[in-house]
mmCIF file of C-alpha atoms in Angstrom:
data_model
loop_
_atom_site.group_PDB
_atom_site.id
_atom_site.type_symbol
_atom_site.label_atom_id
_atom_site.label_comp_id
_atom_site.label_asym_id
_atom_site.label_seq_id
_atom_site.Cartn_x
_atom_site.Cartn_y
_atom_site.Cartn_z
ATOM 1 C CA MET X 1 0.016 0.011 -0.001
ATOM 2 C CA TRP X 2 2.825 2.369 0.794
ATOM 3 C CA THR X 3 4.468 1.554 -2.564
ATOM 4 C CA VAL X 4 1.165 2.392 -4.377
ATOM 5 C CA ALA X 5 0.823 5.699 -2.556
ATOM 6 C CA GLN X 6 4.451 6.610 -3.256
ATOM 7 C CA SER X 7 4.013 5.737 -6.971
ATOM 8 C CA PHE X 8 1.015 8.012 -7.220
ATOM 9 C CA SER X 9 2.973 10.700 -5.433
ATOM 10 C CA VAL X 10 5.606 10.659 -8.160
ATOM 11 C CA LEU X 11 2.852 11.015 -10.856
ATOM 12 C CA LEU X 12 1.196 13.852 -8.986
ATOM 13 C CA VAL X 13 4.529 15.672 -8.594
ATOM 14 C CA PHE X 14 4.970 15.575 -12.359
ATOM 15 C CA ALA X 15 1.343 16.529 -13.045
ATOM 16 C CA ILE X 16 1.596 19.565 -10.696
ATOM 17 C CA ALA X 17 5.028 20.682 -11.854
ATOM 18 C CA ALA X 18 3.993 20.491 -15.522
ATOM 19 C CA ARG X 19 1.412 23.197 -14.818
ATOM 20 C CA PHE X 20 4.210 25.664 -14.013
ATOM 21 C CA VAL X 21 7.202 24.582 -16.118
ATOM 22 C CA PRO X 22 7.814 22.757 -19.430
ATOM 23 C CA LYS X 23 7.339 18.960 -19.157
ATOM 24 C CA PRO X 24 11.019 18.039 -19.581
ATOM 25 C CA LEU X 25 11.905 20.199 -16.605
ATOM 26 C CA ALA X 26 8.829 18.890 -14.666
ATOM 27 C CA LEU X 27 10.528 15.447 -14.720
ATOM 28 C CA LEU X 28 13.222 16.754 -12.291
ATOM 29 C CA PRO X 29 11.114 16.808 -9.087
ATOM 30 C CA ALA X 30 9.362 13.577 -10.053
ATOM 31 C CA VAL X 31 12.706 11.793 -10.454
ATOM 32 C CA VAL X 32 14.004 13.233 -7.185
ATOM 33 C CA VAL X 33 10.896 12.014 -5.276
ATOM 34 C CA LEU X 34 11.279 8.630 -7.047
ATOM 35 C CA LEU X 35 14.888 8.248 -6.061
ATOM 36 C CA ALA X 36 14.553 9.662 -2.536
ATOM 37 C CA PRO X 37 11.006 8.897 -1.515
ATOM 38 C CA GLY X 38 11.445 9.598 2.181
ATOM 39 C CA PRO X 39 10.162 7.227 4.916
ATOM 40 C CA TRP X 40 7.991 4.546 3.373
ATOM 41 C CA PHE X 41 5.677 4.354 6.373
ATOM 42 C CA LYS X 42 5.004 8.090 5.839
ATOM 43 C CA ALA X 43 4.038 7.638 2.181
ATOM 44 C CA PHE X 44 0.479 8.843 2.680
ATOM 45 C CA TYR X 45 1.667 12.159 4.052
ATOM 46 C CA PRO X 46 2.977 13.576 0.768
ATOM 47 C CA PHE X 47 0.451 11.635 -1.294
ATOM 48 C CA CYS X 48 -2.532 13.173 0.513
ATOM 49 C CA GLY X 49 -1.078 16.675 0.297
ATOM 50 C CA LEU X 50 -0.294 16.420 -3.389
ATOM 51 C CA LEU X 51 -3.665 14.869 -4.151
ATOM 52 C CA ALA X 52 -5.487 17.754 -2.314
ATOM 53 C CA PHE X 53 -3.474 20.367 -4.167
ATOM 54 C CA TRP X 54 -4.052 18.663 -7.496
ATOM 55 C CA GLY X 55 -7.798 18.887 -6.833
ATOM 56 C CA MET X 56 -7.394 22.584 -6.192
ATOM 57 C CA CYS X 57 -5.550 22.955 -9.500
ATOM 58 C CA LEU X 58 -8.313 21.228 -11.338
ATOM 59 C CA TYR X 59 -10.904 23.517 -9.866
ATOM 60 C CA LEU X 60 -8.925 26.742 -10.505
ATOM 61 C CA GLU X 61 -8.380 25.804 -14.119
ATOM 62 C CA ARG X 62 -12.039 25.192 -14.841
ATOM 63 C CA PRO X 63 -14.308 26.117 -11.904
ATOM 64 C CA SER X 64 -17.552 24.316 -11.630
ATOM 65 C CA ARG X 65 -19.848 22.711 -9.031
ATOM 66 C CA LEU X 66 -18.670 19.223 -10.005
ATOM 67 C CA ARG X 67 -15.034 20.141 -9.528
ATOM 68 C CA ALA X 68 -15.873 21.735 -6.246
ATOM 69 C CA GLY X 69 -17.559 18.443 -5.285
ATOM 70 C CA LEU X 70 -14.435 16.610 -6.428
ATOM 71 C CA MET X 71 -12.413 18.741 -4.060
ATOM 72 C CA GLY X 72 -14.781 17.762 -1.279
ATOM 73 C CA THR X 73 -14.421 14.066 -2.156
ATOM 74 C CA ILE X 74 -10.618 14.388 -2.074
ATOM 75 C CA CYS X 75 -10.811 16.177 1.290
ATOM 76 C CA ALA X 76 -12.851 13.276 2.657
ATOM 77 C CA PHE X 77 -10.295 10.750 1.372
ATOM 78 C CA VAL X 78 -7.422 12.774 2.834
ATOM 79 C CA LEU X 79 -9.194 13.132 6.205
ATOM 80 C CA PHE X 80 -9.595 9.353 6.389
ATOM 81 C CA PHE X 81 -5.898 8.587 5.839
ATOM 82 C CA ARG X 82 -4.098 11.718 7.244
ATOM 83 C CA GLN X 83 -6.172 13.855 9.541
ATOM 84 C CA ASP X 84 -3.355 16.419 10.004
ATOM 85 C CA ILE X 85 -3.045 17.033 6.324
ATOM 86 C CA GLY X 86 -6.800 16.794 5.914
ATOM 87 C CA VAL X 87 -7.427 19.851 8.054
ATOM 88 C CA TRP X 88 -5.157 21.968 5.867
ATOM 89 C CA ALA X 89 -6.667 20.452 2.723
ATOM 90 C CA VAL X 90 -10.211 21.426 3.817
ATOM 91 C CA LEU X 91 -9.207 24.953 4.769
ATOM 92 C CA LEU X 92 -7.229 25.586 1.604
ATOM 93 C CA SER X 93 -9.982 24.063 -0.615
ATOM 94 C CA PHE X 94 -12.478 26.516 0.782
ATOM 95 C CA ALA X 95 -9.915 29.261 0.375
ATOM 96 C CA SER X 96 -9.240 28.325 -3.213
ATOM 97 C CA ILE X 97 -12.897 28.803 -4.087
ATOM 98 C CA ALA X 98 -13.063 32.129 -2.220
ATOM 99 C CA LEU X 99 -9.816 33.460 -3.692
ATOM 100 C CA HIS X 100 -10.876 32.405 -7.157
ATOM 101 C CA HIS X 101 -14.083 34.477 -6.931
ATOM 102 C CA ILE X 102 -12.263 37.420 -5.308
ATOM 103 C CA PHE X 103 -9.409 37.758 -7.767
ATOM 104 C CA LEU X 104 -10.649 36.036 -10.994
ATOM 105 C CA HIS X 105 -14.417 36.273 -11.055
ATOM 106 C CA PRO X 106 -15.499 38.862 -8.443
ATOM 107 C CA ARG X 107 -19.057 39.218 -9.839
ATOM 108 C CA ARG X 108 -20.132 35.602 -9.593
ATOM 109 C CA TRP X 109 -20.949 35.290 -5.951
ATOM 110 C CA ARG X 110 -23.982 33.086 -6.538
ATOM 111 C CA ASN X 111 -21.613 30.506 -7.958
ATOM 112 C CA PHE X 112 -19.360 30.978 -4.997
ATOM 113 C CA TRP X 113 -21.985 29.863 -2.470
ATOM 114 C CA MET X 114 -23.082 26.962 -4.629
ATOM 115 C CA GLU X 115 -19.552 25.713 -5.115
ATOM 116 C CA GLU X 116 -18.758 26.037 -1.433
ATOM 117 C CA SER X 117 -21.917 24.069 -0.645
ATOM 118 C CA TRP X 118 -20.945 21.306 -3.113
ATOM 119 C CA LEU X 119 -17.477 21.044 -1.520
ATOM 120 C CA LEU X 120 -18.935 20.955 2.031
ATOM 121 C CA GLY X 121 -21.701 18.549 1.016
ATOM 122 C CA ALA X 122 -19.421 16.030 -0.687
ATOM 123 C CA ALA X 123 -16.983 15.974 2.233
ATOM 124 C CA THR X 124 -19.754 15.723 4.808
ATOM 125 C CA ILE X 125 -21.634 12.899 3.000
ATOM 126 C CA LEU X 126 -18.524 10.772 2.709
ATOM 127 C CA CYS X 127 -17.256 11.495 6.195
ATOM 128 C CA ALA X 128 -20.630 11.105 7.942
ATOM 129 C CA PRO X 129 -20.713 7.265 8.166
ATOM 130 C CA PHE X 130 -17.334 7.084 9.803
ATOM 131 C CA LEU X 131 -18.044 9.960 12.195
ATOM 132 C CA LEU X 132 -21.421 8.465 13.153
ATOM 133 C CA TYR X 133 -19.732 5.114 13.818
ATOM 134 C CA MET X 134 -17.082 6.737 15.996
ATOM 135 C CA ALA X 135 -19.826 8.720 17.896
ATOM 136 C CA ALA X 136 -21.838 5.573 18.481
ATOM 137 C CA GLU X 137 -18.741 3.951 19.991
ATOM 138 C CA ASP X 138 -18.048 7.018 22.158
ATOM 139 C CA ALA X 139 -14.750 7.388 20.399
ATOM 140 C CA LEU X 140 -15.404 10.620 18.374
ATOM 141 C CA TRP X 141 -14.295 13.152 21.054
ATOM 142 C CA PRO X 142 -11.262 11.047 22.193
ATOM 143 C CA MET X 143 -10.149 10.821 18.566
ATOM 144 C CA VAL X 144 -10.520 14.578 17.991
ATOM 145 C CA ARG X 145 -8.838 15.387 21.291
ATOM 146 C CA GLY X 146 -5.953 13.025 20.567
ATOM 147 C CA LEU X 147 -5.395 14.251 17.037
ATOM 148 C CA TYR X 148 -5.837 18.003 17.417
ATOM 149 C CA ILE X 149 -5.193 18.730 21.089
ATOM 150 C CA ASP X 150 -3.032 16.216 22.847
ATOM 151 C CA THR X 151 -0.623 15.465 19.991
ATOM 152 C CA PRO X 152 0.075 19.180 19.173
ATOM 153 C CA ALA X 153 0.430 19.926 22.862
ATOM 154 C CA LEU X 154 2.999 17.125 23.246
ATOM 155 C CA THR X 155 4.909 18.366 20.243
ATOM 156 C CA ALA X 156 4.822 21.988 21.474
ATOM 157 C CA SER X 157 6.116 20.835 24.930
ATOM 158 C CA ASN X 158 9.265 19.558 23.191
ATOM 159 C CA TYR X 159 9.691 22.586 21.021
ATOM 160 C CA VAL X 160 13.194 23.748 20.324
ATOM 161 C CA SER X 161 13.896 26.991 18.508
ATOM 162 C CA LEU X 162 14.571 26.401 14.772
ATOM 163 C CA ALA X 163 17.441 28.918 14.876
ATOM 164 C CA GLU X 164 18.974 27.262 17.874
ATOM 165 C CA THR X 165 18.792 23.840 16.184
ATOM 166 C CA MET X 166 20.320 25.094 12.957
ATOM 167 C CA VAL X 167 23.224 26.802 14.810
ATOM 168 C CA GLY X 168 23.965 23.526 16.584
ATOM 169 C CA LEU X 169 23.789 21.515 13.361
ATOM 170 C CA ALA X 170 26.193 23.925 11.631
ATOM 171 C CA GLN X 171 28.755 22.978 14.256
ATOM 172 C CA ARG X 172 28.281 19.210 14.386
ATOM 173 C CA ASP X 173 26.575 17.959 11.206
ATOM 174 C CA LEU X 174 27.119 20.061 8.103
ATOM 175 C CA VAL X 175 25.245 17.700 5.781
ATOM 176 C CA LEU X 176 21.976 17.859 7.768
ATOM 177 C CA PHE X 177 22.475 21.629 8.144
ATOM 178 C CA LEU X 178 22.643 22.036 4.321
ATOM 179 C CA ILE X 179 19.612 19.770 3.783
ATOM 180 C CA TYR X 180 17.470 21.602 6.292
ATOM 181 C CA GLY X 181 18.731 24.971 5.040
ATOM 182 C CA PHE X 182 17.880 24.066 1.458
ATOM 183 C CA HIS X 183 14.257 23.269 2.394
ATOM 184 C CA ILE X 184 13.928 26.428 4.448
ATOM 185 C CA LEU X 185 15.258 28.696 1.666
ATOM 186 C CA VAL X 186 13.130 27.083 -1.003
ATOM 187 C CA SER X 187 9.986 27.190 1.092
ATOM 188 C CA VAL X 188 10.425 30.912 1.797
ATOM 189 C CA GLY X 189 11.572 31.603 -1.764
ATOM 190 C CA GLY X 190 8.293 30.253 -3.157
ATOM 191 C CA PHE X 191 6.521 33.394 -2.001
ATOM 192 C CA PHE X 192 9.039 35.618 -3.846
ATOM 193 C CA LEU X 193 8.341 33.678 -7.070
ATOM 194 C CA LEU X 194 4.804 35.050 -6.904
ATOM 195 C CA PHE X 195 6.145 38.373 -8.278
ATOM 196 C CA ALA X 196 7.465 36.587 -11.387
ATOM 197 C CA GLN X 197 4.137 35.034 -12.389
ATOM 198 C CA LYS X 198 2.405 36.750 -15.279
ATOM 199 C CA SER X 199 -1.229 35.694 -14.763
ATOM 200 C CA ARG X 200 -3.432 35.870 -11.732
ATOM 201 C CA LEU X 201 -4.180 32.168 -12.044
ATOM 202 C CA ASP X 202 -0.481 31.273 -11.832
ATOM 203 C CA ARG X 203 -0.016 33.556 -8.810
ATOM 204 C CA LEU X 204 -3.023 32.017 -7.088
ATOM 205 C CA ARG X 205 -1.874 28.422 -7.721
ATOM 206 C CA LEU X 206 1.686 29.176 -6.615
ATOM 207 C CA GLY X 207 0.477 31.030 -3.505
ATOM 208 C CA LEU X 208 -1.635 28.061 -2.442
ATOM 209 C CA LEU X 209 1.301 25.700 -3.174
ATOM 210 C CA ALA X 210 3.683 27.837 -1.090
ATOM 211 C CA VAL X 211 1.255 28.028 1.841
ATOM 212 C CA PHE X 212 0.468 24.255 1.656
ATOM 213 C CA ASN X 213 4.171 23.511 1.602
ATOM 214 C CA LEU X 214 4.770 25.552 4.743
ATOM 215 C CA LEU X 215 1.847 23.951 6.518
ATOM 216 C CA SER X 216 3.165 20.481 5.552
ATOM 217 C CA LEU X 217 6.537 21.403 7.052
ATOM 218 C CA LEU X 218 4.969 22.688 10.276
ATOM 219 C CA PRO X 219 5.692 19.454 12.222
ATOM 220 C CA ALA X 220 9.336 19.775 11.233
ATOM 221 C CA VAL X 221 9.423 23.418 12.384
ATOM 222 C CA MET X 222 7.960 22.422 15.778
ATOM 223 C CA MET X 223 10.481 19.597 16.170
ATOM 224 C CA LEU X 224 13.203 19.548 13.579
ATOM 225 C CA ALA X 225 14.102 15.997 12.445
ATOM 226 C CA LEU X 226 15.172 14.582 9.136
ATOM 227 C CA ILE X 227 12.225 12.205 8.961
ATOM 228 C CA ARG X 228 9.767 15.111 9.293
ATOM 229 C CA VAL X 229 11.502 17.156 6.652
ATOM 230 C CA LEU X 230 11.654 14.383 4.132
ATOM 231 C CA GLN X 231 8.028 13.362 4.601
ATOM 232 C CA ALA X 232 6.993 16.773 3.258
ATOM 233 C CA ASP X 233 9.634 17.676 0.710
ATOM 234 C CA ALA X 234 7.654 16.790 -2.457
ATOM 235 C CA MET X 235 6.104 20.257 -2.715
ATOM 236 C CA THR X 236 9.514 21.818 -1.866
ATOM 237 C CA TRP X 237 11.048 20.161 -4.902
ATOM 238 C CA ILE X 238 8.182 21.447 -7.087
ATOM 239 C CA ILE X 239 8.890 24.999 -5.859
ATOM 240 C CA PHE X 240 12.603 24.531 -6.467
ATOM 241 C CA THR X 241 11.869 23.472 -10.050
ATOM 242 C CA LEU X 242 9.714 26.591 -10.552
ATOM 243 C CA GLY X 243 12.696 28.638 -9.483
ATOM 244 C CA LEU X 244 14.883 26.807 -12.012
ATOM 245 C CA GLY X 245 12.277 27.433 -14.679
ATOM 246 C CA GLN X 246 12.172 31.153 -13.862
ATOM 247 C CA ILE X 247 15.972 31.510 -14.060
ATOM 248 C CA TYR X 248 15.893 29.745 -17.458
ATOM 249 C CA ARG X 249 13.188 32.084 -18.754
ATOM 250 C CA TRP X 250 15.169 35.133 -17.592
ATOM 251 C CA ALA X 251 18.254 33.816 -19.441
ATOM 252 C CA ARG X 252 16.288 33.440 -22.642
ATOM 253 C CA ALA X 253 14.638 36.854 -22.325
ATOM 254 C CA ILE X 254 17.987 38.649 -21.979
ATOM 255 C CA THR X 255 18.860 37.918 -25.573
ATOM 256 C CA ILE X 256 15.913 40.096 -26.741
ATOM 257 C CA ASN X 257 15.736 42.784 -24.032
ATOM 258 C CA TYR X 258 19.441 43.411 -23.448
ATOM 259 C CA PRO X 259 21.310 42.863 -26.821
ATOM 260 C CA HIS X 260 24.451 44.726 -25.743
ATOM 261 C CA THR X 261 25.146 42.829 -22.544
ATOM 262 C CA ARG X 262 23.286 39.615 -23.358
ATOM 263 C CA HIS X 263 26.321 37.296 -23.456
ATOM 264 C CA CYS X 264 27.614 38.133 -19.946
ATOM 265 C CA LYS X 265 24.190 38.093 -18.330
ATOM 266 C CA LYS X 266 23.046 35.071 -20.237
ATOM 267 C CA VAL X 267 26.204 33.069 -19.348
ATOM 268 C CA SER X 268 25.769 34.095 -15.690
ATOM 269 C CA LEU X 269 22.206 32.966 -15.534
ATOM 270 C CA TYR X 270 22.834 29.711 -17.381
ATOM 271 C CA SER X 271 25.771 29.049 -14.985
ATOM 272 C CA LEU X 272 23.480 29.630 -12.051
ATOM 273 C CA PHE X 273 20.940 27.302 -13.627
ATOM 274 C CA ALA X 274 23.550 24.574 -14.022
ATOM 275 C CA VAL X 275 24.777 24.984 -10.435
ATOM 276 C CA LEU X 276 21.232 24.791 -9.050
ATOM 277 C CA LEU X 277 20.508 21.825 -11.243
ATOM 278 C CA ALA X 278 23.299 19.974 -9.472
ATOM 279 C CA VAL X 279 21.618 20.468 -6.055
ATOM 280 C CA PRO X 280 19.029 17.655 -6.297
ATOM 281 C CA PRO X 281 21.496 14.826 -7.108
ATOM 282 C CA ALA X 282 23.874 16.222 -4.484
ATOM 283 C CA ILE X 283 21.249 16.122 -1.727
ATOM 284 C CA VAL X 284 20.010 12.649 -2.800
ATOM 285 C CA TYR X 285 23.580 11.407 -2.716
ATOM 286 C CA ASP X 286 24.165 12.903 0.742
ATOM 287 C CA ILE X 287 20.999 11.310 2.132
ATOM 288 C CA TYR X 288 21.947 7.867 0.823
ATOM 289 C CA LYS X 289 25.546 8.275 1.949
ATOM 290 C CA THR X 290 24.484 9.004 5.562
ATOM 291 C CA GLN X 291 22.336 5.922 5.705
ATOM 292 C CA GLY X 292 25.113 4.123 7.553
ATOM 293 C CA SER X 293 24.401 6.284 10.579
ATOM 294 C CA ARG X 294 21.690 5.215 13.083
ATOM 295 C CA SER X 295 19.685 8.367 12.514
ATOM 296 C CA ALA X 296 19.265 7.864 8.756
ATOM 297 C CA LEU X 297 19.196 4.066 8.557
ATOM 298 C CA PRO X 298 15.377 3.530 8.709
ATOM 299 C CA LEU X 299 14.502 6.070 6.036
ATOM 300 C CA TYR X 300 14.965 4.241 2.767
ATOM 301 C CA THR X 301 15.327 0.534 3.518
ATOM 302 C CA GLY X 302 11.633 0.076 2.936
ATOM 303 C CA ASN X 303 10.555 -2.059 5.926
ATOM 304 C CA ILE X 304 9.490 -1.649 9.549
ATOM 305 C CA ARG X 305 12.122 -4.129 10.815
ATOM 306 C CA SER X 306 14.930 -1.736 9.994
ATOM 307 C CA LEU X 307 13.060 1.021 11.805
ATOM 308 C CA LEU X 308 12.908 -1.127 14.979
ATOM 309 C CA ASN X 309 16.415 -2.515 14.799
ATOM 310 C CA GLN X 310 18.720 0.460 14.189
ATOM 311 C CA ASN X 311 21.889 -1.209 15.266
ATOM 312 C CA ARG X 312 22.101 -3.539 12.365
ATOM 313 C CA PRO X 313 24.759 -2.367 9.847
ATOM 314 C CA PHE X 314 23.491 -1.073 6.493
ATOM 315 C CA ASN X 315 24.048 -3.408 3.619
#
């Protein structure tokens, strides 16, 4: 089941990235996620997030009641498998409909209420049987309390400042410091890419992607650990690829807009593109190279036994 979820995650990464960059470049994040899939037992974490965002993209590209209902169906699916991601999926799905009508079609508020109703109705109908069963077993409130109150409170009680953790890593583990720093810079940089988007639709999609990516990385921010970063890095790689695509477009535009200095600027941008293109294989190599250590051993061996027995040497 984990393998199936991870396989669909790779396809979703390509489908989402291809909406922003040319398809050959969209293969980059898909290949990275394929080669470094993160913890197998966390496969539904990226899959559910990518599936929810893919539903938002389908709606934004061609808004309709049926696609709003499809978003609600996806939200119900995500809530069943990953309740933490499901909350963000529901909130951002409602926000995508509202933002679409605010920025793209501000005069169609009747459609807004109908589409929000379809989203809520689809999610409610599909979640109702499970919720009613849990309520009948007196397990609904304990489930909600455990998921959304006790667990966040436990994580918050162990909170360590992100800056303090990064400073410590810079002194004792440079590889992990670079991996974490890469994800932080790309996640924040996604918001700056909004200024480079030409259409309102692209800015809206990228804004939702950047916000969803930060929300997915929230557990890692609360308690920084490699396993928490890698479970949510699929969207980070998509944003990184968008940055590469933007640098490539700037390099091509220089030939037309700056004919006198085009060679110097074009060579500089293409050099930057080549350097950044080397980042994904370098990070994948570093992750696999550190698998001999106890901290990284369980991540890519693909079975629970290696997670429980960390003292066995890596073969």
